[in-house]
């Protein structure tokens, strides 16, 4: 990393900073990926000295890194850190911050690791102190709004102070190695691309299932729900990476233009599809991995009368020549049977079978969590007499081939911001197109007063989710034995 930098993290004492950002920066530093003179300045509300703050980070690194840091690496990293106590609503303090940043010849990055209600005072504060110079960058954490209008308001505000090229809207799913690998698999090989279309693909399923409930974030989640928390951003980004046309290059805008085309080609909702093609659910109490867990409505911070969905499954189509008619199923949920995030491409069955054994469709499964790997389900002859076929899977476990350490998603994305590479960040028009597609669903739920269907904690969601895939003559990956 050749550029010297000042990375200012607003919300630098928060949960996200401690669990994800500092561990990611530490790993990058240990690998000598950060400029030697680079500084990391945490700006937050608590009154802390630099030393107290460093002790907090040291504690977090010991808790959240895969293995405890060595004393030498820890000391080197902590020396980069400083703490700036501020109330973001106090405009005077931005001028003080400016004095410290102006004295240096370095790339300044502002990372807003705070809730969106703090975006306006921070952006106004940076602007009034003249800190939004054209060579700075600003990183925005999700959620970027709670509907189309509020996301437009945020973007309008950000773009009144920064140019679009300075804005990095983060979606950490795009930083995952396997998502990058999807580009390599599709466009670095000739094997898959001829099959990657309506002629050969039967359906596509994208799932992000969590076993956790709302943990300590009940109040936040209850005003958010699965659609805003997962579908509008992560699931749609994964859908775009799966379905996009080959970009002309890896240029950031070439990739993002193709993603945008997918969002624009998503089939618009009708009253019929809003009713038939979406399953909302909310978990009831149940047993997960042998432990009794409470119902969502009984979680701390959640209203007992809550109507928020903790599960969502939907069917959509991409109205273009490559994908016309192919069902795309998106699904996410909390307190599900397993923690897994995966993209499953199911291929059509052979047009004629010469075997007595039933043929399961070939499936390419790209797993992002808990492991990152790619698995191909194929039919093979079972050993022994006769011609009995059985499903087997071939694993492309990249660990066997590469010995380099895999970067964590936040690590890759933070390094990309410092380098000035926005390929893996959402552009304004992408975010807007995603919200435009999501908004009719939100409106429908408001006007129709539909309650989410119940599902037991530790299950795969309400039974209606299975009916959704069954209508297309298919089934969810785990129902097919995946
Ligand atoms: P948090 O509540 O743990 O931390 C909030 C931070 O903001 C603290 O550092 C606090 O000091 C600071 N802050 C609050 N009010 C302030 C004020 N008036 N002036 C100065 N600083 C102030 O929140 P978090 O979990 O770290 O989340 C931050 C943002 O990131 C949220 O928008 C959240 O939705 C998003 N996010 C969080 C996670 C996660 O895993 N925690 C994941 C993805 C996105």
Coordinates of C-alpha atoms and ligand atoms in Angstrom, one line a residue:
X1 CA 0.0 0.0 0.0
X2 CA 1.9 3.0 -1.3
X3 CA -0.3 5.9 -0.3
X4 CA -0.1 7.4 3.0
X5 CA -3.5 7.8 4.6
X6 CA -5.6 9.1 7.4
X7 CA -8.6 6.9 8.1
X8 CA -11.1 8.6 10.3
X9 CA -13.7 6.1 11.7
X10 CA -16.8 7.8 13.0
X11 CA -18.4 5.4 15.5
X12 CA -14.9 4.0 16.1
X13 CA -15.9 2.6 19.5
X14 CA -18.9 0.8 18.2
X15 CA -19.7 -2.9 17.7
X16 CA -18.9 -3.0 14.0
X17 CA -15.6 -1.2 14.4
X18 CA -14.5 -3.5 17.2
X19 CA -15.7 -6.7 15.7
X20 CA -14.9 -6.1 12.1
X21 CA -13.0 -3.0 11.1
X22 CA -10.1 -3.1 13.6
X23 CA -9.4 -6.8 13.2
X24 CA -9.5 -6.3 9.4
X25 CA -7.1 -3.4 9.5
X26 CA -4.8 -5.3 11.9
X27 CA -4.6 -8.2 9.5
X28 CA -3.8 -5.8 6.6
X29 CA -1.1 -4.2 8.7
X30 CA 0.5 -7.5 9.7
X31 CA 0.7 -8.4 6.0
X32 CA 2.5 -5.1 5.4
X33 CA -0.4 -3.9 3.2
X34 CA -0.8 -0.5 5.0
X35 CA 1.5 2.4 4.4
X36 CA 3.9 2.7 7.2
X37 CA 2.8 6.3 8.0
X38 CA -0.9 5.5 7.8
X39 CA -3.0 6.7 10.8
X40 CA -6.3 5.5 12.0
X41 CA -8.3 8.0 14.0
X42 CA -11.4 6.8 15.9
X43 CA -14.0 9.5 16.4
X44 CA -16.8 8.7 18.8
X45 CA -18.8 10.1 21.7
X46 CA -17.2 8.6 24.8
X47 CA -14.5 10.6 26.6
X48 CA -11.4 8.4 26.2
X49 CA -7.6 9.0 26.1
X50 CA -5.6 7.5 23.3
X51 CA -4.3 5.0 25.7
X52 CA -7.7 4.0 27.0
X53 CA -8.9 3.6 23.4
X54 CA -5.9 1.5 22.4
X55 CA -6.6 -0.8 25.3
X56 CA -10.1 -1.3 24.1
X57 CA -8.9 -2.2 20.6
X58 CA -6.3 -4.5 22.0
X59 CA -9.0 -6.3 23.9
X60 CA -11.2 -6.5 20.8
X61 CA -8.3 -7.9 18.7
X62 CA -7.7 -10.6 21.3
X63 CA -11.4 -11.5 21.2
X64 CA -12.2 -11.3 17.5
X65 CA -9.1 -12.3 15.6
X66 CA -8.8 -15.9 14.6
X67 CA -5.7 -16.2 16.8
X68 CA -4.3 -13.7 19.3
X69 CA -2.0 -11.1 17.9
X70 CA 1.7 -11.2 18.6
X71 CA 3.0 -8.6 21.0
X72 CA 5.2 -7.0 18.2
X73 CA 2.4 -6.8 15.7
X74 CA 0.0 -5.5 18.2
X75 CA 2.3 -2.7 19.3
X76 CA 3.0 -1.7 15.7
X77 CA -0.7 -1.5 15.0
X78 CA -1.8 0.3 18.2
X79 CA 0.8 3.0 17.4
X80 CA -1.2 4.0 14.4
X81 CA -4.3 4.6 16.4
X82 CA -5.5 7.7 18.0
X83 CA -8.8 8.8 19.5
X84 CA -10.8 11.9 18.9
X85 CA -13.8 12.5 21.2
X86 CA -16.6 14.4 19.6
X87 CA -20.3 14.8 19.5
X88 CA -21.1 14.7 15.8
X89 CA -23.8 17.3 16.4
X90 CA -21.2 19.9 17.6
X91 CA -20.0 21.7 14.5
X92 CA -17.0 23.3 16.3
X93 CA -15.2 20.1 16.7
X94 CA -14.8 19.4 12.9
X95 CA -12.5 22.5 12.7
X96 CA -10.3 20.9 15.4
X97 CA -10.2 17.7 13.4
X98 CA -9.2 19.6 10.3
X99 CA -6.1 21.0 12.0
X100 CA -4.8 17.5 12.7
X101 CA -5.6 16.3 9.1
X102 CA -4.4 19.3 7.3
X103 CA -0.9 19.0 8.7
X104 CA -0.3 15.8 6.6
X105 CA 0.2 15.0 3.0
X106 CA -2.0 11.9 2.8
X107 CA -5.2 10.4 1.5
X108 CA -8.1 11.1 3.9
X109 CA -10.9 8.6 4.2
X110 CA -14.0 9.2 6.4
X111 CA -15.7 5.9 7.4
X112 CA -19.2 6.5 8.7
X113 CA -19.6 3.4 11.0
X114 CA -22.7 5.0 12.7
X115 CA -26.5 4.8 12.2
X116 CA -27.9 6.7 9.3
X117 CA -29.5 9.4 11.6
X118 CA -25.9 10.6 12.2
X119 CA -25.0 10.9 8.5
X120 CA -26.6 14.4 8.1
X121 CA -24.7 16.1 11.1
X122 CA -21.4 14.4 10.1
X123 CA -21.7 15.3 6.4
X124 CA -22.7 18.9 7.3
X125 CA -19.9 19.1 9.8
X126 CA -17.3 17.9 7.4
X127 CA -18.6 20.4 4.8
X128 CA -18.7 23.4 7.1
X129 CA -15.1 22.7 8.2
X130 CA -14.0 22.4 4.5
X131 CA -13.0 18.7 5.1
X132 CA -14.8 17.5 2.0
X133 CA -12.1 18.4 -0.5
X134 CA -12.2 16.6 -3.9
X135 CA -9.4 14.2 -3.0
X136 CA -11.1 12.8 0.1
X137 CA -13.2 9.6 0.2
X138 CA -16.3 8.7 2.3
X139 CA -17.5 5.2 3.2
X140 CA -21.1 4.6 4.1
X141 CA -22.3 1.6 6.1
X142 CA -25.7 0.1 5.6
X143 CA -28.5 0.7 6.1
X144 CA -28.6 3.4 3.4
X145 CA -32.2 4.4 4.1
X146 CA -35.3 2.4 4.9
X147 CA -37.2 3.0 1.6
X148 CA -36.7 4.6 -1.8
X149 CA -37.4 8.1 -0.5
X150 CA -35.1 8.0 2.5
X151 CA -32.3 6.4 0.5
X152 CA -32.7 9.2 -2.1
X153 CA -32.5 11.8 0.7
X154 CA -29.3 10.3 2.0
X155 CA -27.7 10.1 -1.4
X156 CA -28.8 13.7 -2.1
X157 CA -27.2 14.9 1.1
X158 CA -23.9 12.9 0.5
X159 CA -23.7 14.1 -3.1
X160 CA -24.2 17.7 -2.1
X161 CA -20.9 17.5 -0.3
X162 CA -18.9 14.8 -2.2
X163 CA -18.8 13.7 -5.9
X164 CA -20.1 10.2 -6.7
X165 CA -16.5 9.0 -7.4
X166 CA -15.6 9.9 -3.7
X167 CA -18.5 7.8 -2.2
X168 CA -18.0 4.1 -1.2
X169 CA -21.3 2.4 -0.2
X170 CA -20.2 -0.8 1.5
X171 CA -21.8 -4.2 1.1
X172 CA -19.4 -6.7 2.8
X173 CA -20.9 -9.6 0.8
X174 CA -19.2 -8.2 -2.3
X175 CA -15.9 -8.4 -0.5
X176 CA -16.1 -12.1 0.0
X177 CA -13.5 -14.2 -1.8
X178 CA -16.1 -16.6 -3.2
X179 CA -18.1 -13.7 -4.8
X180 CA -14.9 -12.6 -6.5
X181 CA -14.4 -16.2 -7.5
X182 CA -17.7 -16.2 -9.2
X183 CA -16.3 -13.7 -11.7
X184 CA -13.2 -15.8 -12.2
X185 CA -15.3 -19.0 -12.6
X186 CA -17.7 -17.4 -15.1
X187 CA -15.3 -15.2 -17.1
X188 CA -12.0 -16.9 -16.7
X189 CA -13.2 -20.3 -18.0
X190 CA -15.2 -21.3 -21.1
X191 CA -16.7 -24.3 -19.3
X192 CA -19.6 -22.7 -17.6
X193 CA -20.5 -19.7 -19.6
X194 CA -22.3 -21.6 -22.5
X195 CA -24.6 -23.2 -19.9
X196 CA -25.2 -19.9 -18.0
X197 CA -28.6 -19.1 -19.5
X198 CA -32.3 -20.0 -19.9
X199 CA -31.5 -22.9 -22.2
X200 CA -29.6 -24.9 -19.6
X201 CA -30.5 -23.4 -16.2
X202 CA -33.6 -24.6 -14.5
X203 CA -33.6 -22.2 -11.5
X204 CA -31.3 -20.2 -9.4
X205 CA -31.5 -20.0 -5.6
X206 CA -29.7 -17.5 -3.4
X207 CA -29.9 -18.1 0.3
X208 CA -28.5 -16.3 3.4
X209 CA -29.7 -18.2 6.4
X210 CA -28.6 -17.4 9.9
X211 CA -29.1 -19.4 13.1
X212 CA -28.8 -16.4 15.3
X213 CA -31.8 -14.3 16.3
X214 CA -31.6 -10.6 16.8
X215 CA -29.0 -10.8 19.7
X216 CA -28.6 -7.4 21.3
X217 CA -30.1 -5.5 18.3
X218 CA -33.8 -6.2 18.8
X219 CA -34.9 -2.6 18.6
X220 CA -32.9 -1.9 15.4
X221 CA -34.1 -5.1 13.8
X222 CA -37.7 -4.6 14.7
X223 CA -37.8 -1.4 12.7
X224 CA -35.9 -3.0 9.8
X225 CA -36.9 -6.6 9.0
X226 CA -35.4 -9.1 6.6
X227 CA -36.2 -7.2 3.4
X228 CA -34.3 -4.1 4.4
X229 CA -31.6 -5.9 6.3
X230 CA -30.7 -8.5 3.7
X231 CA -32.7 -8.5 0.5
X232 CA -32.4 -5.0 -0.7
X233 CA -28.6 -5.0 -0.4
X234 CA -26.8 -8.4 0.0
X235 CA -29.2 -10.7 -1.8
X236 CA -29.6 -8.4 -4.7
X237 CA -25.9 -7.8 -5.0
X238 CA -25.3 -11.6 -5.1
X239 CA -28.1 -11.9 -7.7
X240 CA -26.4 -9.2 -9.9
X241 CA -23.0 -11.0 -9.7
X242 CA -24.6 -14.3 -10.7
X243 CA -26.8 -13.0 -13.5
X244 CA -24.8 -10.1 -15.1
X245 CA -23.5 -10.1 -18.6
X246 CA -19.7 -10.3 -19.0
X247 CA -18.4 -6.8 -18.5
X248 CA -16.0 -5.4 -21.1
X249 CA -13.2 -5.1 -18.5
X250 CA -12.7 -5.2 -14.8
X251 CA -13.0 -1.4 -14.8
X252 CA -15.2 -0.4 -11.8
X253 CA -17.8 1.2 -14.0
X254 CA -17.8 -1.6 -16.5
X255 CA -18.7 -4.1 -13.7
X256 CA -21.2 -1.8 -12.1
X257 CA -22.9 -1.0 -15.4
X258 CA -23.6 -4.7 -15.9
X259 CA -24.9 -5.1 -12.4
X260 CA -27.2 -2.1 -12.9
X261 CA -28.6 -3.8 -16.1
X262 CA -29.7 -6.8 -14.0
X263 CA -31.4 -4.6 -11.5
X264 CA -33.2 -2.8 -14.3
X265 CA -34.3 -6.1 -15.9
X266 CA -35.9 -7.5 -12.7
X267 CA -39.5 -8.3 -13.5
X268 CA -41.7 -5.5 -12.1
X269 CA -44.1 -6.5 -9.4
X270 CA -47.8 -6.9 -10.1
X271 CA -50.7 -7.3 -7.6
X272 CA -50.7 -11.0 -8.5
X273 CA -46.9 -11.6 -8.0
X274 CA -46.9 -9.4 -4.8
X275 CA -49.5 -11.8 -3.5
X276 CA -48.2 -15.1 -4.9
X277 CA -44.5 -14.9 -5.1
X278 CA -43.4 -13.6 -1.7
X279 CA -43.4 -15.5 1.6
X280 CA -42.8 -13.5 4.8
X281 CA -42.3 -15.3 8.1
X282 CA -41.6 -14.6 11.7
X283 CA -40.0 -17.2 14.0
X284 CA -41.8 -18.7 17.0
X285 CA -40.0 -20.3 19.9
X286 CA -38.3 -23.6 19.2
X287 CA -35.2 -25.7 19.6
X288 CA -32.0 -24.9 17.8
X289 CA -29.0 -27.2 18.2
X290 CA -30.6 -28.7 21.3
X291 CA -31.3 -25.4 23.0
X292 CA -34.7 -23.8 23.6
X293 CA -34.8 -20.3 22.0
X294 CA -37.6 -17.7 22.5
X295 CA -40.0 -16.4 19.9
X296 CA -39.0 -13.3 18.0
X297 CA -41.8 -11.3 19.7
X298 CA -40.3 -12.2 23.1
X299 CA -36.7 -11.1 22.2
X300 CA -35.4 -8.0 24.1
X301 CA -36.1 -4.8 22.4
X302 CA -38.8 -6.3 20.1
X303 CA -42.5 -5.2 20.4
X304 CA -44.7 -8.1 21.6
X305 CA -47.2 -7.1 18.8
X306 CA -44.4 -7.0 16.2
X307 CA -45.3 -7.6 12.5
X308 CA -41.7 -7.5 11.3
X309 CA -40.5 -10.3 9.1
X310 CA -37.5 -12.4 10.2
X311 CA -37.8 -14.6 7.1
X312 CA -38.4 -13.8 3.5
X313 CA -38.5 -15.9 0.4
X314 CA -39.4 -14.6 -3.0
X315 CA -39.5 -15.7 -6.6
X316 CA -38.6 -13.3 -9.4
X317 CA -37.4 -13.4 -13.0
X318 CA -35.0 -11.4 -15.0
X319 CA -36.6 -10.1 -18.1
X320 CA -33.9 -10.4 -20.7
X321 CA -32.8 -12.8 -23.4
X322 CA -30.3 -14.7 -21.2
X323 CA -32.7 -15.3 -18.4
X324 CA -36.3 -14.9 -19.5
X325 CA -38.6 -17.4 -17.7
X326 CA -35.9 -18.8 -15.3
X327 CA -37.1 -18.6 -11.7
X328 CA -34.7 -16.8 -9.3
X329 CA -35.5 -17.6 -5.7
X330 CA -34.1 -15.3 -3.0
X331 CA -34.4 -16.4 0.6
X332 CA -33.1 -15.2 4.0
X333 CA -34.0 -15.8 7.6
X334 CA -33.0 -15.7 11.2
X335 CA -33.1 -18.7 13.6
X336 CA -32.9 -21.1 10.6
X337 CA -31.9 -24.7 10.8
X338 CA -28.3 -23.9 9.6
X339 CA -26.0 -21.0 9.0
X340 CA -25.4 -20.9 5.3
X341 CA -25.0 -18.5 2.5
X342 CA -25.0 -20.0 -0.9
X343 CA -25.9 -19.5 -4.6
X344 CA -27.3 -22.6 -6.2
X345 CA -27.5 -22.9 -10.0
X346 CA -29.7 -25.9 -10.9
X347 CA -29.4 -27.2 -14.4
X348 CA -32.1 -28.8 -16.5
X349 CA -32.4 -32.6 -16.6
X350 CA -31.2 -34.5 -19.6
X351 CA -33.9 -34.4 -22.3
X352 CA -34.0 -38.2 -22.5
X353 CA -32.8 -40.7 -19.9
X354 CA -31.4 -44.1 -20.8
X355 CA -31.2 -45.1 -17.1
X356 CA -33.7 -46.6 -14.7
X357 CA -32.4 -44.5 -11.8
X358 CA -34.0 -41.1 -11.4
X359 CA -31.7 -38.3 -12.4
X360 CA -31.2 -35.5 -9.9
X361 CA -30.5 -32.2 -11.7
X362 CA -26.9 -31.0 -11.8
X363 CA -26.3 -28.2 -9.4
X364 CA -23.4 -25.8 -9.0
X365 CA -23.3 -24.6 -5.4
X366 CA -21.2 -21.6 -4.5
X367 CA -21.0 -21.4 -0.7
X368 CA -20.1 -18.2 1.0
X369 CA -20.7 -19.2 4.6
X370 CA -19.8 -21.0 6.8
X371 CA -17.0 -22.2 4.5
X372 CA -16.2 -20.6 1.1
X373 CA -16.1 -23.2 -1.6
X374 CA -17.7 -24.4 -4.8
X375 CA -19.4 -27.8 -5.2
X376 CA -20.8 -29.5 -8.3
X377 CA -23.4 -32.1 -7.9
X378 CA -23.4 -34.7 -10.7
X379 CA -24.7 -38.2 -11.4
X380 CA -22.2 -41.1 -11.4
X381 CA -22.5 -44.9 -11.7
X382 CA -22.6 -46.6 -8.3
X383 CA -20.0 -49.4 -8.1
X384 CA -21.2 -52.9 -8.6
X385 CA -23.6 -54.8 -10.9
X386 CA -25.9 -53.0 -13.3
X387 CA -26.2 -49.4 -14.1
X388 CA -27.4 -47.7 -10.9
X389 CA -26.7 -44.0 -10.8
X390 CA -26.1 -42.0 -7.7
X391 CA -25.6 -38.4 -7.0
X392 CA -22.1 -37.4 -6.1
X393 CA -20.4 -34.1 -5.6
X394 CA -17.1 -32.7 -6.8
X395 CA -15.5 -30.1 -4.5
X396 CA -13.5 -27.2 -5.7
X397 CA -11.9 -26.4 -2.5
X398 CA -9.5 -23.6 -3.3
X399 CA -7.6 -24.1 -0.1
X400 CA -6.0 -27.1 -1.7
X401 CA -4.5 -24.9 -4.4
X402 CA -3.7 -21.6 -2.8
X403 CA -1.6 -21.2 0.3
X404 CA -2.0 -17.5 0.6
X405 CA -4.1 -16.3 3.5
X406 CA -7.6 -15.4 2.4
X407 CA -8.5 -11.8 3.1
X408 CA -11.5 -11.1 5.2
X409 CA -14.3 -9.2 3.3
X410 CA -13.8 -6.0 5.3
X411 CA -10.1 -6.2 4.9
X412 CA -10.4 -6.3 1.1
X413 CA -12.9 -3.5 1.0
X414 CA -11.0 -1.3 3.3
X415 CA -7.8 -1.8 1.2
X416 CA -9.9 -1.0 -1.9
X417 CA -11.1 2.3 -0.4
X418 CA -7.5 3.2 0.5
X419 CA -6.4 2.3 -3.0
X420 CA -9.3 4.1 -4.6
X421 CA -10.9 1.1 -6.3
X422 CA -14.7 1.3 -6.1
X423 CA -15.6 -1.9 -8.1
X424 CA -17.0 -3.7 -5.1
X425 CA -19.1 -0.7 -3.8
X426 CA -22.6 0.2 -4.8
X427 CA -23.0 3.2 -7.1
X428 CA -25.8 5.6 -6.4
X429 CA -27.8 4.4 -9.5
X430 CA -27.5 0.7 -8.4
X431 CA -28.7 1.5 -4.9
X432 CA -31.6 3.5 -6.4
X433 CA -32.6 0.7 -8.8
X434 CA -32.5 -1.8 -5.9
X435 CA -34.8 0.4 -3.8
X436 CA -37.2 1.0 -6.8
X437 CA -37.7 -2.7 -7.1
X438 CA -38.1 -3.3 -3.4
X439 CA -40.5 -0.4 -2.7
X440 CA -43.7 -2.0 -4.1
X441 CA -43.2 -4.9 -1.7
X442 CA -42.9 -2.6 1.3
X443 CA -46.0 -0.6 0.1
X444 CA -48.0 -3.8 -0.4
X445 CA -47.3 -5.0 3.2
X446 CA -48.3 -1.6 4.5
X447 CA -51.6 -1.4 2.7
X448 CA -52.6 -5.1 2.9
X449 CA -51.9 -5.5 6.6
X450 CA -50.6 -9.0 6.0
X451 CA -49.0 -10.7 9.1
X452 CA -45.9 -12.8 8.5
X453 CA -46.5 -16.6 8.7
X454 CA -45.1 -18.4 11.7
X455 CA -42.2 -20.8 11.5
X456 CA -40.4 -22.7 14.3
X457 CA -37.0 -21.5 15.3
X458 CA -34.6 -24.1 13.9
X459 CA -36.6 -24.8 10.8
X460 CA -36.2 -23.7 7.2
X461 CA -39.0 -21.2 7.3
X462 CA -42.8 -21.4 6.9
X463 CA -44.3 -24.3 4.8
X464 CA -45.3 -21.7 2.2
X465 CA -41.7 -21.3 1.2
X466 CA -41.6 -24.9 0.0
X467 CA -44.8 -24.4 -2.0
X468 CA -43.1 -21.4 -3.7
X469 CA -40.4 -23.6 -5.3
X470 CA -42.8 -26.5 -5.8
X471 CA -45.0 -24.4 -8.1
X472 CA -42.1 -24.4 -10.5
X473 CA -41.5 -28.1 -10.2
X474 CA -38.4 -27.6 -8.1
X475 CA -37.3 -27.6 -4.4
X476 CA -34.9 -25.8 -2.1
X477 CA -31.4 -27.1 -2.2
X478 CA -31.5 -28.7 1.3
X479 CA -34.8 -30.4 0.4
X480 CA -32.9 -32.0 -2.5
X481 CA -30.3 -33.3 -0.1
X482 CA -27.8 -30.5 -0.4
Ligands
LIG1 P1 -22.9 0.9 17.9 O1 -24.2 1.4 18.5 O2 -22.2 -0.2 18.5 O3 -21.9 2.1 17.8 C1 -22.2 3.4 17.5 C2 -21.0 4.3 17.5 O4 -21.5 5.6 17.2 C3 -20.3 4.4 18.8 O5 -18.9 4.5 18.5 C4 -20.8 5.7 19.4 O6 -19.8 6.4 20.2 C5 -21.0 6.5 18.1 N1 -21.9 7.6 18.3 C6 -23.2 7.5 18.6 N2 -23.8 8.8 18.7 C7 -22.8 9.6 18.6 C8 -22.7 11.1 18.6 N3 -23.7 11.8 18.8 N4 -21.5 11.6 18.4 C9 -20.4 10.9 18.2 N5 -20.4 9.5 18.1 C10 -21.6 8.9 18.3 O7 -23.3 0.6 16.4 P2 -22.6 -0.5 15.4 O8 -23.2 -1.8 15.6 O9 -21.2 -0.3 15.4 O10 -23.2 0.0 14.0 C11 -22.8 1.2 13.3 C12 -23.5 1.2 11.9 O11 -23.1 0.1 11.2 C13 -25.0 1.1 12.0 O12 -25.6 1.9 11.0 C14 -25.3 -0.3 11.8 O13 -26.5 -0.6 11.2 C15 -24.2 -0.6 10.8 N6 -23.8 -2.0 10.7 C16 -23.5 -2.7 11.9 C17 -23.1 -4.0 11.8 C18 -22.6 -4.8 13.0 O14 -22.3 -6.0 12.9 N7 -22.6 -4.2 14.2 C19 -23.0 -4.7 10.6 C20 -23.4 -4.0 9.4 C21 -23.8 -2.7 9.5

